[in-house]
mmCIF file of N, CA and C in Angstrom:
data_model
loop_
_atom_site.group_PDB
_atom_site.id
_atom_site.type_symbol
_atom_site.label_atom_id
_atom_site.label_comp_id
_atom_site.label_asym_id
_atom_site.label_seq_id
_atom_site.Cartn_x
_atom_site.Cartn_y
_atom_site.Cartn_z
ATOM 1 N N MET D 35 11.317 -34.088 -10.779
ATOM 2 C CA MET D 35 10.929 -33.499 -9.364
ATOM 3 C C MET D 35 9.403 -34.101 -9.608
ATOM 4 N N ALA D 36 8.587 -34.081 -8.211
ATOM 5 C CA ALA D 36 7.467 -34.092 -7.955
ATOM 6 C C ALA D 36 6.835 -33.135 -8.404
ATOM 7 N N HIS D 37 5.577 -33.457 -9.029
ATOM 8 C CA HIS D 37 4.626 -32.483 -9.580
ATOM 9 C C HIS D 37 4.160 -31.327 -8.470
ATOM 10 N N ALA D 38 4.967 -30.567 -8.702
ATOM 11 C CA ALA D 38 4.933 -29.170 -8.470
ATOM 12 C C ALA D 38 3.681 -28.384 -8.370
ATOM 13 N N GLY D 39 2.566 -28.744 -9.067
ATOM 14 C CA GLY D 39 1.492 -27.766 -9.680
ATOM 15 C C GLY D 39 0.510 -28.078 -9.323
ATOM 16 N N LYS D 40 -0.025 -29.768 -9.264
ATOM 17 C CA LYS D 40 -1.271 -29.986 -9.150
ATOM 18 C C LYS D 40 -1.117 -29.795 -7.614
ATOM 19 N N LYS D 41 -0.444 -30.211 -7.083
ATOM 20 C CA LYS D 41 -0.296 -29.884 -5.173
ATOM 21 C C LYS D 41 -0.587 -28.577 -4.727
ATOM 22 N N PRO D 42 -1.407 -28.519 -3.752
ATOM 23 C CA PRO D 42 -1.229 -27.198 -3.000
ATOM 24 C C PRO D 42 0.062 -26.265 -2.678
ATOM 25 N N SER D 43 0.236 -24.982 -2.983
ATOM 26 C CA SER D 43 1.787 -24.535 -2.700
ATOM 27 C C SER D 43 1.659 -24.125 -0.816
ATOM 28 N N SER D 44 1.922 -25.352 -0.154
ATOM 29 C CA SER D 44 0.901 -25.082 1.172
ATOM 30 C C SER D 44 3.046 -24.489 2.028
ATOM 31 N N LYS D 45 4.461 -25.511 1.352
ATOM 32 C CA LYS D 45 5.217 -25.022 1.284
ATOM 33 C C LYS D 45 5.921 -24.348 0.630
ATOM 34 N N LYS D 46 5.526 -24.349 -0.249
ATOM 35 C CA LYS D 46 6.341 -23.384 -1.525
ATOM 36 C C LYS D 46 5.563 -22.054 -1.534
ATOM 37 N N PRO D 47 6.176 -20.830 -2.232
ATOM 38 C CA PRO D 47 5.360 -19.329 -1.868
ATOM 39 C C PRO D 47 4.957 -20.446 -3.481
ATOM 40 N N LYS D 48 3.963 -19.184 -3.955
ATOM 41 C CA LYS D 48 3.319 -19.460 -5.561
ATOM 42 C C LYS D 48 3.987 -19.084 -6.239
ATOM 43 N N THR D 49 3.932 -19.582 -6.962
ATOM 44 C CA THR D 49 4.793 -19.004 -8.491
ATOM 45 C C THR D 49 4.455 -18.197 -9.078
ATOM 46 N N GLU D 50 5.391 -18.018 -10.141
ATOM 47 C CA GLU D 50 5.112 -16.126 -10.439
ATOM 48 C C GLU D 50 3.640 -16.433 -11.356
ATOM 49 N N HIS D 51 3.012 -16.709 -12.236
ATOM 50 C CA HIS D 51 2.060 -17.331 -12.923
ATOM 51 C C HIS D 51 0.964 -17.226 -11.588
ATOM 52 N N SER D 52 0.751 -18.285 -10.914
ATOM 53 C CA SER D 52 -0.059 -18.334 -9.787
ATOM 54 C C SER D 52 -0.136 -17.031 -9.478
ATOM 55 N N ARG D 53 0.948 -16.176 -8.539
ATOM 56 C CA ARG D 53 0.377 -14.929 -8.314
ATOM 57 C C ARG D 53 -0.056 -13.973 -8.979
ATOM 58 N N GLN D 54 0.395 -13.411 -10.372
ATOM 59 C CA GLN D 54 -0.463 -13.305 -11.666
ATOM 60 C C GLN D 54 -1.963 -13.399 -11.187
ATOM 61 N N VAL D 55 -2.198 -14.706 -11.750
ATOM 62 C CA VAL D 55 -3.528 -15.195 -11.671
ATOM 63 C C VAL D 55 -4.234 -14.607 -10.381
ATOM 64 N N ASP D 56 -3.812 -14.570 -9.192
ATOM 65 C CA ASP D 56 -4.438 -14.676 -8.102
ATOM 66 C C ASP D 56 -4.104 -12.566 -8.143
ATOM 67 N N LEU D 57 -3.745 -12.173 -8.452
ATOM 68 C CA LEU D 57 -3.749 -10.617 -8.404
ATOM 69 C C LEU D 57 -4.675 -10.079 -9.338
ATOM 70 N N SER D 58 -4.552 -10.595 -10.789
ATOM 71 C CA SER D 58 -5.635 -10.603 -11.860
ATOM 72 C C SER D 58 -7.043 -10.742 -10.948
ATOM 73 N N THR D 59 -7.161 -11.827 -10.355
ATOM 74 C CA THR D 59 -8.409 -12.354 -9.870
ATOM 75 C C THR D 59 -8.937 -11.093 -8.650
ATOM 76 N N SER D 60 -7.921 -10.654 -8.003
ATOM 77 C CA SER D 60 -8.214 -10.181 -6.469
ATOM 78 C C SER D 60 -8.780 -8.547 -7.189
ATOM 79 N N ALA D 61 -7.284 -8.264 -8.249
ATOM 80 C CA ALA D 61 -7.765 -7.023 -8.970
ATOM 81 C C ALA D 61 -9.025 -6.625 -9.629
ATOM 82 N N THR D 62 -10.113 -7.928 -9.729
ATOM 83 C CA THR D 62 -10.873 -7.500 -10.483
ATOM 84 C C THR D 62 -12.119 -6.989 -10.094
ATOM 85 N N PRO D 63 -13.304 -6.080 -10.750
ATOM 86 C CA PRO D 63 -13.429 -4.855 -9.793
ATOM 87 C C PRO D 63 -15.341 -5.545 -9.375
#
């Protein structure tokens, strides 16, 4: 399918990996 990794996930929900990274970045003190 199309490169669903370089484009911003505006229509699709964030992938588990992306979510984990976001959480880690947001969890930074």
